[in-house]
Amino acid sequence: MRLTVFGLGYLGATHAACMAELGHEVLGVEVDPDKLTKLRQGQVPFYEPGLPELLGKHIDSGRLQVTDSYETAADWGDAFFIAVGTPPKKGEDSADVSQVEAVIDNLVPLLTRDAIILGKSTVPVGTAQDLFCRAKDLANNILVEIAWNPEFLREGHAIKDTLHPDRLVLGRVSGGNAEMVTREIYSSLLAEQTPFIVTDTATAELVKVSANAFLATKISFINAIAEVCSAVGADVRAVADAMGYDTRIGRQFLNAGLGFGGGCLPKDIRAFRARAGELGASGALAFLREVDIINMHRRTRIVDLAKTVCGGSLLGAHVAVLGAAFKPESDDVRDSPALNVAGQIQLQGASVTVYDPQAIDNSRRLFPTLSYADSAMSACHRADVVLVLTEWAEFVGLDPHALGKVTSRRAVIDGRMCLESVKWKEAGWEYWS
Ligand code: UDX
């Protein structure tokens, strides 16, 4: 099939490359000239394991093309995917859907035959219905169907999550063609018995935000338990392991530590609450505020721990921060807990040096005042305390003996409970988590 994907960020670039891998002819539309130039050369403007190879393969084969032209896009496809961003509105929690609306406004007047638009972006419930009305006003004697096909991919695992998803969800208006077309697009995934939930658009929109709200809640739940464990000297990891054996609960997303960040979970739970408020159901999601508070408290708590380790003040302390990305296998620093902690520590008068295997360039743009090193070893040079804030395999595999030779003091705070504490203690380190 001929598919068009609007927005070639983390979600859209992955989706476009994966649709080409499934055998479709794909046209990606990106309006940012820098991104477009890179993509045309087969380069991915962010870090996602395996994506440069997949994207390069299909740019070379011609099965994936990129453009900034809506005219070309309007003529191209059997179906049009929307994968643009939905960041928070300035100074508000609610989602800004203007980029999604802009795709409709620019595309629909150019369409000359009936079209199916499949939204993938995470949007407030009710958006697809609003877009349908918007498209109807703009359409020139054609029928534009708007359906929602939310995406559940995780950064760092984006290709696997797209080519072998846990489930496919489609929200559509009954009586239209969206289900038939979507079944055809994903026929090879459906042949693998991937569960396919077909529902109305509001339900599909809610599936996505509910899943993210649940994941955030699970993380904050274990972090709240971690606080209680700290108070009594209990082991939160053992609690999580034992709870996780209960198949009703499951072990995933019960890793206590610095909490969640990134471009999705924090903004999505806030936008979800804001939307519930608009719908007159704010009380129903009041608990998400608590989830958010617990999560943000993890950041201040680790700053306080660093202060205690440094003798009660961070003023003049040398602090090494290992990790800046919001999670390993990503260069994404949007709402990164690691970078937030590094910034807070610096604001309290410490000299902070950050190292991350992939996220230095993005971190430097966001926090130009922090110092950056090009290796873990050089970040730790003369450090009074080392903070491990993203659980990259590189940090898990660090040799504490070698690292201890360059630091001022052998003190480590394991913000992700990812280090082998025994190994570090045997190498003479004071260890906190
Ligand atoms: C998330 C959802 O998982 C995905 O389904 C959705 O499509 C987009 O949002 P992503 O933002 O890529 O994906 O990251 P995820 O793997 O969910 O991790 C989010 C944050 O939670 C990270 O900061 C991670 O470090 C943290 N986390 C995760 C924990 O603190 N503990 C855990 O046990 C798991």
CSV table of C-alpha atoms and ligand atoms in Angstrom, one decimal:
chain,number,residue,atom,x,y,z
A,1,MET,CA,0.0,0.0,0.0
A,2,ARG,CA,1.0,3.6,-0.3
A,3,LEU,CA,1.1,5.2,3.1
A,4,THR,CA,1.9,8.7,4.3
A,5,VAL,CA,3.3,9.6,7.7
A,6,PHE,CA,3.1,13.2,9.0
A,7,GLY,CA,5.8,14.1,11.5
A,8,LEU,CA,9.1,12.2,11.5
A,9,GLY,CA,10.1,12.4,15.2
A,10,TYR,CA,10.7,9.4,17.5
A,11,LEU,CA,7.3,8.0,16.7
A,12,GLY,CA,6.8,9.0,13.0
A,13,ALA,CA,10.3,8.1,11.8
A,14,THR,CA,10.1,4.7,13.4
A,15,HIS,CA,6.6,4.1,12.1
A,16,ALA,CA,7.5,5.2,8.6
A,17,ALA,CA,10.6,2.9,8.5
A,18,CYS,CA,8.7,0.0,10.0
A,19,MET,CA,5.8,0.4,7.5
A,20,ALA,CA,8.4,0.2,4.7
A,21,GLU,CA,9.8,-2.9,6.3
A,22,LEU,CA,6.3,-4.4,6.2
A,23,GLY,CA,6.4,-3.9,2.5
A,24,HIS,CA,4.5,-0.7,2.0
A,25,GLU,CA,5.6,2.3,-0.1
A,26,VAL,CA,5.9,5.1,2.4
A,27,LEU,CA,6.1,8.9,2.1
A,28,GLY,CA,7.2,10.7,5.3
A,29,VAL,CA,6.4,14.3,5.6
A,30,GLU,CA,8.6,16.5,7.8
A,31,VAL,CA,8.5,20.3,7.9
A,32,ASP,CA,11.7,20.9,9.9
A,33,PRO,CA,14.3,21.5,7.2
A,34,ASP,CA,17.3,20.2,9.4
A,35,LYS,CA,15.5,16.9,10.2
A,36,LEU,CA,14.4,16.6,6.5
A,37,THR,CA,18.0,17.0,5.2
A,38,LYS,CA,19.3,14.3,7.6
A,39,LEU,CA,16.5,11.9,6.9
A,40,ARG,CA,16.9,12.3,3.1
A,41,GLN,CA,20.5,11.1,3.6
A,42,GLY,CA,19.3,8.2,5.6
A,43,GLN,CA,20.4,9.6,8.9
A,44,VAL,CA,18.2,9.6,12.0
A,45,PRO,CA,18.3,12.9,14.0
A,46,PHE,CA,18.0,11.1,17.4
A,47,TYR,CA,19.3,7.9,19.0
A,48,GLU,CA,17.2,4.8,18.6
A,49,PRO,CA,19.0,1.4,18.3
A,50,GLY,CA,18.5,-0.3,14.9
A,51,LEU,CA,16.6,2.7,13.4
A,52,PRO,CA,19.5,4.1,11.3
A,53,GLU,CA,20.0,0.8,9.6
A,54,LEU,CA,16.3,0.2,9.0
A,55,LEU,CA,15.7,3.8,7.8
A,56,GLY,CA,18.8,3.8,5.6
A,57,LYS,CA,17.8,0.5,4.1
A,58,HIS,CA,14.5,1.7,2.9
A,59,ILE,CA,15.7,5.2,1.9
A,60,ASP,CA,18.2,3.4,-0.3
A,61,SER,CA,15.7,1.0,-1.7
A,62,GLY,CA,13.3,3.9,-2.5
A,63,ARG,CA,10.5,2.3,-0.5
A,64,LEU,CA,10.7,5.2,2.0
A,65,GLN,CA,10.8,8.7,0.7
A,66,VAL,CA,10.7,12.0,2.6
A,67,THR,CA,9.3,15.4,1.7
A,68,ASP,CA,8.0,18.6,3.1
A,69,SER,CA,5.4,18.9,0.4
A,70,TYR,CA,1.8,18.5,1.4
A,71,GLU,CA,0.9,18.6,-2.3
A,72,THR,CA,2.9,15.5,-2.9
A,73,ALA,CA,1.6,13.9,0.2
A,74,ALA,CA,-2.1,14.5,-0.7
A,75,ASP,CA,-1.7,12.7,-4.0
A,76,TRP,CA,0.3,9.8,-2.5
A,77,GLY,CA,-1.5,7.7,-0.1
A,78,ASP,CA,-4.1,5.0,0.5
A,79,ALA,CA,-3.9,6.1,4.2
A,80,PHE,CA,-2.4,9.0,6.1
A,81,PHE,CA,-0.9,8.6,9.5
A,82,ILE,CA,-0.5,11.5,11.9
A,83,ALA,CA,2.5,11.2,14.2
A,84,VAL,CA,3.2,14.8,15.1
A,85,GLY,CA,3.9,15.9,18.7
A,86,THR,CA,1.3,16.9,21.3
A,87,PRO,CA,3.4,18.8,23.9
A,88,PRO,CA,1.8,20.6,26.9
A,89,LYS,CA,0.4,24.0,26.1
A,90,LYS,CA,2.6,26.8,27.4
A,91,GLY,CA,2.2,27.2,31.1
A,92,GLU,CA,-0.6,24.6,31.2
A,93,ASP,CA,-1.0,20.9,31.8
A,94,SER,CA,-3.4,20.3,28.9
A,95,ALA,CA,-2.1,19.0,25.6
A,96,ASP,CA,-1.5,21.3,22.7
A,97,VAL,CA,-3.0,19.6,19.6
A,98,SER,CA,-2.2,22.4,17.2
A,99,GLN,CA,0.3,20.3,15.3
A,100,VAL,CA,-2.3,17.6,14.8
A,101,GLU,CA,-4.8,20.2,13.7
A,102,ALA,CA,-2.3,21.8,11.3
A,103,VAL,CA,-1.9,18.4,9.5
A,104,ILE,CA,-5.7,18.4,8.9
A,105,ASP,CA,-5.8,22.1,7.9
A,106,ASN,CA,-2.9,21.7,5.4
A,107,LEU,CA,-3.8,18.3,4.0
A,108,VAL,CA,-7.6,18.0,3.7
A,109,PRO,CA,-8.1,21.0,1.3
A,110,LEU,CA,-5.6,19.3,-1.1
A,111,LEU,CA,-7.2,15.9,-1.1
A,112,THR,CA,-9.0,15.0,-4.4
A,113,ARG,CA,-10.4,11.6,-3.4
A,114,ASP,CA,-11.9,10.0,-0.3
A,115,ALA,CA,-9.3,9.5,2.4
A,116,ILE,CA,-8.6,7.7,5.6
A,117,ILE,CA,-6.6,9.5,8.2
A,118,LEU,CA,-5.2,7.4,11.1
A,119,GLY,CA,-4.0,9.3,14.2
A,120,LYS,CA,-1.1,7.8,16.1
A,121,SER,CA,-0.2,10.8,18.3
A,122,THR,CA,-1.3,10.7,21.9
A,123,VAL,CA,-4.3,13.1,22.1
A,124,PRO,CA,-6.9,14.2,24.7
A,125,VAL,CA,-10.1,12.1,24.4
A,126,GLY,CA,-12.5,13.7,22.0
A,127,THR,CA,-9.8,14.9,19.6
A,128,ALA,CA,-10.6,12.5,16.7
A,129,GLN,CA,-14.3,13.7,16.8
A,130,ASP,CA,-13.2,17.3,16.7
A,131,LEU,CA,-10.8,16.6,13.8
A,132,PHE,CA,-13.6,14.9,11.9
A,133,CYS,CA,-15.7,18.1,12.1
A,134,ARG,CA,-12.7,20.2,11.1
A,135,ALA,CA,-11.9,17.9,8.2
A,136,LYS,CA,-15.6,17.9,7.0
A,137,ASP,CA,-15.5,21.7,6.8
A,138,LEU,CA,-12.3,21.7,4.7
A,139,ALA,CA,-13.0,18.7,2.4
A,140,ASN,CA,-13.9,19.5,-1.3
A,141,ASN,CA,-16.8,17.1,-2.0
A,142,ILE,CA,-14.9,14.0,-0.7
A,143,LEU,CA,-15.3,11.9,2.4
A,144,VAL,CA,-12.5,12.1,5.0
A,145,GLU,CA,-12.6,9.4,7.7
A,146,ILE,CA,-10.7,10.0,10.9
A,147,ALA,CA,-9.7,7.0,12.9
A,148,TRP,CA,-7.3,6.6,15.9
A,149,ASN,CA,-4.6,3.9,16.0
A,150,PRO,CA,-2.6,4.8,19.1
A,151,GLU,CA,1.1,3.8,19.4
A,152,PHE,CA,2.5,2.1,22.4
A,153,LEU,CA,6.2,2.0,21.5
A,154,ARG,CA,8.9,2.6,24.0
A,155,GLU,CA,12.0,4.6,23.1
A,156,GLY,CA,14.9,2.3,22.9
A,157,HIS,CA,12.7,-0.6,21.8
A,158,ALA,CA,10.8,1.3,19.2
A,159,ILE,CA,11.4,-1.0,16.2
A,160,LYS,CA,10.5,-4.2,18.0
A,161,ASP,CA,7.4,-2.6,19.6
A,162,THR,CA,6.2,-1.5,16.1
A,163,LEU,CA,7.0,-4.7,14.2
A,164,HIS,CA,5.9,-7.0,17.0
A,165,PRO,CA,3.4,-5.0,19.1
A,166,ASP,CA,1.6,-6.5,22.1
A,167,ARG,CA,-1.7,-5.3,20.6
A,168,LEU,CA,-3.1,-3.1,17.9
A,169,VAL,CA,-6.0,-0.7,18.7
A,170,LEU,CA,-8.2,1.0,16.3
A,171,GLY,CA,-10.9,3.6,17.1
A,172,ARG,CA,-13.1,4.2,14.2
A,173,VAL,CA,-16.6,5.3,13.3
A,174,SER,CA,-18.7,2.3,12.4
A,175,GLY,CA,-19.7,1.9,8.8
A,176,GLY,CA,-16.5,3.4,7.4
A,177,ASN,CA,-13.5,1.8,5.6
A,178,ALA,CA,-10.9,2.4,8.3
A,179,GLU,CA,-11.0,-1.1,9.8
A,180,MET,CA,-10.6,-2.8,6.4
A,181,VAL,CA,-7.7,-0.5,5.4
A,182,THR,CA,-6.0,-0.9,8.8
A,183,ARG,CA,-6.3,-4.7,8.6
A,184,GLU,CA,-4.7,-4.6,5.2
A,185,ILE,CA,-1.9,-2.3,6.5
A,186,TYR,CA,-1.1,-4.5,9.4
A,187,SER,CA,-2.0,-7.8,7.7
A,188,SER,CA,1.4,-9.4,8.5
A,189,LEU,CA,1.1,-8.5,12.2
A,190,LEU,CA,-2.4,-9.8,12.3
A,191,ALA,CA,-1.2,-13.0,10.7
A,192,GLU,CA,1.1,-13.4,13.8
A,193,GLN,CA,-2.0,-13.4,15.9
A,194,THR,CA,-1.4,-9.9,17.3
A,195,PRO,CA,-4.6,-9.0,19.3
A,196,PHE,CA,-6.6,-6.3,17.4
A,197,ILE,CA,-9.1,-4.3,19.4
A,198,VAL,CA,-11.5,-2.4,17.3
A,199,THR,CA,-13.6,0.2,19.1
A,200,ASP,CA,-14.9,3.8,18.8
A,201,THR,CA,-12.4,6.7,18.6
A,202,ALA,CA,-12.9,8.0,22.2
A,203,THR,CA,-12.2,4.5,23.6
A,204,ALA,CA,-9.1,4.2,21.5
A,205,GLU,CA,-7.8,7.6,22.7
A,206,LEU,CA,-8.5,6.6,26.2
A,207,VAL,CA,-6.7,3.2,25.9
A,208,LYS,CA,-3.4,5.1,25.2
A,209,VAL,CA,-3.6,7.6,28.1
A,210,SER,CA,-5.0,5.0,30.5
A,211,ALA,CA,-2.1,2.7,29.7
A,212,ASN,CA,0.5,5.4,30.3
A,213,ALA,CA,-1.3,6.6,33.5
A,214,PHE,CA,-1.3,3.0,34.8
A,215,LEU,CA,2.5,2.6,34.1
A,216,ALA,CA,3.2,5.9,35.8
A,217,THR,CA,1.1,4.8,38.8
A,218,LYS,CA,2.9,1.5,39.0
A,219,ILE,CA,6.3,3.2,39.2
A,220,SER,CA,5.1,5.7,41.8
A,221,PHE,CA,3.5,2.9,43.8
A,222,ILE,CA,6.8,1.1,44.1
A,223,ASN,CA,8.6,4.4,44.8
A,224,ALA,CA,6.2,5.1,47.6
A,225,ILE,CA,6.9,1.6,49.0
A,226,ALA,CA,10.6,2.4,48.7
A,227,GLU,CA,10.1,5.4,51.0
A,228,VAL,CA,8.6,3.1,53.6
A,229,CYS,CA,11.3,0.5,53.1
A,230,SER,CA,13.9,3.3,53.7
A,231,ALA,CA,12.2,4.2,56.9
A,232,VAL,CA,12.5,0.6,58.3
A,233,GLY,CA,15.6,-0.6,56.5
A,234,ALA,CA,13.7,-3.0,54.3
A,235,ASP,CA,14.7,-4.0,50.8
A,236,VAL,CA,12.3,-2.6,48.1
A,237,ARG,CA,13.9,-4.7,45.4
A,238,ALA,CA,12.9,-7.9,47.3
A,239,VAL,CA,9.4,-6.5,47.9
A,240,ALA,CA,9.1,-5.8,44.1
A,241,ASP,CA,10.5,-9.3,43.2
A,242,ALA,CA,8.1,-11.0,45.6
A,243,MET,CA,5.1,-8.9,44.4
A,244,GLY,CA,6.1,-9.4,40.8
A,245,TYR,CA,5.7,-13.2,40.9
A,246,ASP,CA,2.0,-12.6,41.4
A,247,THR,CA,0.9,-12.8,37.7
A,248,ARG,CA,-1.9,-10.4,38.5
A,249,ILE,CA,0.8,-7.8,39.4
A,250,GLY,CA,3.8,-8.6,37.3
A,251,ARG,CA,7.4,-7.5,37.9
A,252,GLN,CA,7.7,-5.0,35.1
A,253,PHE,CA,7.6,-1.3,36.0
A,254,LEU,CA,8.3,-2.0,39.6
A,255,ASN,CA,11.9,-0.8,39.6
A,256,ALA,CA,12.2,1.7,42.3
A,257,GLY,CA,14.6,4.6,41.9
A,258,LEU,CA,14.6,8.1,40.5
A,259,GLY,CA,11.2,7.7,38.9
A,260,PHE,CA,9.8,8.3,35.5
A,261,GLY,CA,10.5,11.1,33.0
A,262,GLY,CA,10.7,11.5,29.2
A,263,GLY,CA,8.4,12.9,26.6
A,264,CYS,CA,5.4,10.8,27.4
A,265,LEU,CA,4.5,9.7,31.0
A,266,PRO,CA,4.9,13.0,32.8
A,267,LYS,CA,3.1,15.1,30.2
A,268,ASP,CA,0.4,12.4,29.5
A,269,ILE,CA,-0.7,12.0,33.1
A,270,ARG,CA,-1.0,15.8,33.5
A,271,ALA,CA,-2.9,16.2,30.2
A,272,PHE,CA,-5.2,13.3,31.2
A,273,ARG,CA,-6.0,15.0,34.5
A,274,ALA,CA,-6.6,18.3,32.7
A,275,ARG,CA,-8.9,16.7,30.2
A,276,ALA,CA,-10.9,14.9,32.9
A,277,GLY,CA,-11.3,18.3,34.5
A,278,GLU,CA,-12.7,19.7,31.3
A,279,LEU,CA,-15.1,16.8,31.1
A,280,GLY,CA,-16.3,17.4,34.7
A,281,ALA,CA,-14.6,14.3,36.0
A,282,SER,CA,-11.6,15.8,37.7
A,283,GLY,CA,-12.2,13.9,41.0
A,284,ALA,CA,-11.8,10.6,39.2
A,285,LEU,CA,-8.2,11.2,38.3
A,286,ALA,CA,-7.2,13.2,41.4
A,287,PHE,CA,-4.9,10.3,42.4
A,288,LEU,CA,-2.7,11.1,39.4
A,289,ARG,CA,-1.6,14.3,41.2
A,290,GLU,CA,-0.3,12.1,44.0
A,291,VAL,CA,1.5,9.9,41.4
A,292,ASP,CA,3.1,13.0,40.0
A,293,ILE,CA,4.1,14.3,43.5
A,294,ILE,CA,5.7,11.0,44.5
A,295,ASN,CA,7.6,11.0,41.3
A,296,MET,CA,8.9,14.5,41.6
A,297,HIS,CA,9.8,13.9,45.3
A,298,ARG,CA,12.3,11.2,44.2
A,299,ARG,CA,14.3,13.9,42.5
A,300,THR,CA,14.5,16.2,45.5
A,301,ARG,CA,15.2,13.2,47.8
A,302,ILE,CA,18.3,12.2,45.8
A,303,VAL,CA,19.5,15.8,45.9
A,304,ASP,CA,19.1,15.8,49.7
A,305,LEU,CA,20.9,12.5,49.9
A,306,ALA,CA,23.8,13.9,47.9
A,307,LYS,CA,23.9,16.9,50.2
A,308,THR,CA,24.0,14.6,53.3
A,309,VAL,CA,26.8,12.6,51.7
A,310,CYS,CA,28.7,15.8,51.1
A,311,GLY,CA,28.5,16.7,54.8
A,312,GLY,CA,25.4,18.8,54.8
A,313,SER,CA,26.1,21.3,52.0
A,314,LEU,CA,26.7,21.0,48.3
A,315,LEU,CA,28.6,24.3,48.1
A,316,GLY,CA,31.9,23.7,46.5
A,317,ALA,CA,31.4,20.0,46.2
A,318,HIS,CA,32.6,18.1,43.0
A,319,VAL,CA,29.8,15.9,41.8
A,320,ALA,CA,29.9,13.5,39.0
A,321,VAL,CA,26.6,12.6,37.3
A,322,LEU,CA,26.5,9.5,35.2
A,323,GLY,CA,23.5,9.5,33.0
A,324,ALA,CA,21.5,12.3,31.5
A,325,ALA,CA,19.0,10.5,29.3
A,326,PHE,CA,15.6,9.8,30.9
A,327,LYS,CA,16.3,6.1,30.4
A,328,PRO,CA,19.0,3.9,28.9
A,329,GLU,CA,19.2,3.3,25.1
A,330,SER,CA,17.8,6.8,24.4
A,331,ASP,CA,19.3,10.3,23.9
A,332,ASP,CA,16.0,11.9,25.0
A,333,VAL,CA,16.4,14.4,27.8
A,334,ARG,CA,12.8,15.7,27.8
A,335,ASP,CA,11.9,15.9,31.5
A,336,SER,CA,14.8,13.7,32.3
A,337,PRO,CA,15.1,13.0,36.1
A,338,ALA,CA,18.8,12.6,35.8
A,339,LEU,CA,19.4,16.1,34.2
A,340,ASN,CA,16.9,17.6,36.6
A,341,VAL,CA,18.9,16.3,39.6
A,342,ALA,CA,22.2,17.5,38.0
A,343,GLY,CA,20.7,21.0,37.6
A,344,GLN,CA,19.3,21.1,41.1
A,345,ILE,CA,22.7,20.1,42.6
A,346,GLN,CA,24.5,22.7,40.6
A,347,LEU,CA,22.0,25.4,41.8
A,348,GLN,CA,23.0,24.5,45.3
A,349,GLY,CA,26.6,25.5,44.6
A,350,ALA,CA,28.3,22.2,43.5
A,351,SER,CA,30.4,21.8,40.5
A,352,VAL,CA,28.7,19.1,38.4
A,353,THR,CA,30.1,17.1,35.6
A,354,VAL,CA,27.8,15.0,33.5
A,355,TYR,CA,28.5,12.1,31.2
A,356,ASP,CA,26.0,10.1,29.2
A,357,PRO,CA,26.8,7.7,26.3
A,358,GLN,CA,24.3,9.3,23.9
A,359,ALA,CA,22.6,12.3,25.4
A,360,ILE,CA,25.4,14.9,25.8
A,361,ASP,CA,24.5,17.0,22.8
A,362,ASN,CA,20.8,17.2,23.8
A,363,SER,CA,21.8,17.9,27.4
A,364,ARG,CA,24.1,20.7,26.5
A,365,ARG,CA,21.4,22.4,24.5
A,366,LEU,CA,18.9,22.2,27.4
A,367,PHE,CA,21.4,22.8,30.3
A,368,PRO,CA,24.4,24.7,28.8
A,369,THR,CA,25.7,25.7,32.2
A,370,LEU,CA,26.5,22.2,33.4
A,371,SER,CA,30.0,20.7,32.6
A,372,TYR,CA,30.1,17.7,30.3
A,373,ALA,CA,32.7,15.0,30.0
A,374,ASP,CA,33.4,12.6,27.2
A,375,SER,CA,33.8,9.5,29.4
A,376,ALA,CA,32.6,8.2,32.8
A,377,MET,CA,36.2,8.2,34.0
A,378,SER,CA,36.8,11.9,33.2
A,379,ALA,CA,33.4,12.9,34.6
A,380,CYS,CA,34.4,11.3,37.9
A,381,HIS,CA,37.8,13.0,38.1
A,382,ARG,CA,38.3,14.5,41.6
A,383,ALA,CA,34.6,13.8,42.4
A,384,ASP,CA,33.5,13.9,46.0
A,385,VAL,CA,30.5,11.8,45.1
A,386,VAL,CA,29.4,9.9,42.0
A,387,LEU,CA,25.7,9.7,41.2
A,388,VAL,CA,24.4,7.0,38.8
A,389,LEU,CA,21.1,8.4,37.5
A,390,THR,CA,20.4,6.4,34.2
A,391,GLU,CA,21.0,2.7,34.2
A,392,TRP,CA,23.1,2.4,31.0
A,393,ALA,CA,24.9,-1.0,30.7
A,394,GLU,CA,28.1,1.0,30.5
A,395,PHE,CA,27.6,2.2,34.1
A,396,VAL,CA,26.5,-1.1,35.4
A,397,GLY,CA,29.7,-2.6,34.0
A,398,LEU,CA,32.0,0.1,35.5
A,399,ASP,CA,35.1,-1.2,37.4
A,400,PRO,CA,34.8,0.4,40.8
A,401,HIS,CA,38.5,-0.2,41.5
A,402,ALA,CA,39.6,1.7,38.5
A,403,LEU,CA,37.0,4.5,39.1
A,404,GLY,CA,38.1,4.8,42.7
A,405,LYS,CA,41.6,5.8,41.5
A,406,VAL,CA,40.4,9.0,39.9
A,407,THR,CA,37.8,10.2,42.4
A,408,SER,CA,38.5,12.2,45.6
A,409,ARG,CA,36.3,10.0,47.7
A,410,ARG,CA,34.8,6.6,47.0
A,411,ALA,CA,31.2,7.5,47.5
A,412,VAL,CA,28.5,6.4,45.1
A,413,ILE,CA,24.7,7.1,45.0
A,414,ASP,CA,22.9,4.5,42.9
A,415,GLY,CA,19.8,6.4,41.8
A,416,ARG,CA,18.5,3.5,39.7
A,417,MET,CA,19.4,0.5,42.0
A,418,CYS,CA,21.4,-0.9,39.1
A,419,LEU,CA,24.9,-1.4,40.5
A,420,GLU,CA,26.1,-4.5,42.3
A,421,SER,CA,26.4,-3.0,45.7
A,422,VAL,CA,28.6,-5.8,47.1
A,423,LYS,CA,31.2,-5.3,44.3
A,424,TRP,CA,31.3,-1.6,45.0
A,425,LYS,CA,31.6,-2.0,48.8
A,426,GLU,CA,34.3,-4.6,48.4
A,427,ALA,CA,36.2,-2.0,46.3
A,428,GLY,CA,36.1,0.4,49.2
A,429,TRP,CA,33.1,2.5,48.2
A,430,GLU,CA,30.5,3.9,50.5
A,431,TYR,CA,27.2,3.0,48.7
A,432,TRP,CA,23.7,4.5,48.9
A,433,SER,CA,20.6,3.8,46.8
B,1,UDX,C1,6.3,5.1,27.6
B,1,UDX,C2,5.4,3.9,27.5
B,1,UDX,O1,6.0,2.8,28.1
B,1,UDX,C3,5.0,3.6,26.0
B,1,UDX,O2,4.1,2.5,26.0
B,1,UDX,C4,4.4,4.8,25.4
B,1,UDX,O3,4.1,4.6,24.1
B,1,UDX,C5,5.3,6.1,25.6
B,1,UDX,O4,5.6,6.2,26.9
B,1,UDX,P1,8.9,5.6,27.1
B,1,UDX,O5,8.6,7.1,27.5
B,1,UDX,O6,9.7,5.3,25.9
B,1,UDX,O7,7.5,4.8,26.9
B,1,UDX,O8,9.6,5.0,28.4
B,1,UDX,P2,9.3,3.8,29.5
B,1,UDX,O9,10.1,2.7,29.1
B,1,UDX,O10,7.9,3.7,29.7
B,1,UDX,O11,10.0,4.5,30.7
B,1,UDX,C6,9.4,5.8,31.3
B,1,UDX,C7,10.2,6.2,32.5
B,1,UDX,O12,9.9,5.4,33.6
B,1,UDX,C8,11.7,6.2,32.3
B,1,UDX,O13,12.2,7.4,32.9
B,1,UDX,C9,12.1,5.0,33.2
B,1,UDX,O14,13.4,5.2,33.7
B,1,UDX,C10,11.1,5.0,34.2
B,1,UDX,N1,10.8,3.7,34.9
B,1,UDX,C11,10.4,2.6,34.1
B,1,UDX,C12,11.1,3.5,36.2
B,1,UDX,O15,11.5,4.5,36.9
B,1,UDX,N2,10.8,2.3,36.8
B,1,UDX,C13,10.4,1.2,36.1
B,1,UDX,O16,10.2,0.2,36.6
B,1,UDX,C14,10.2,1.4,34.7
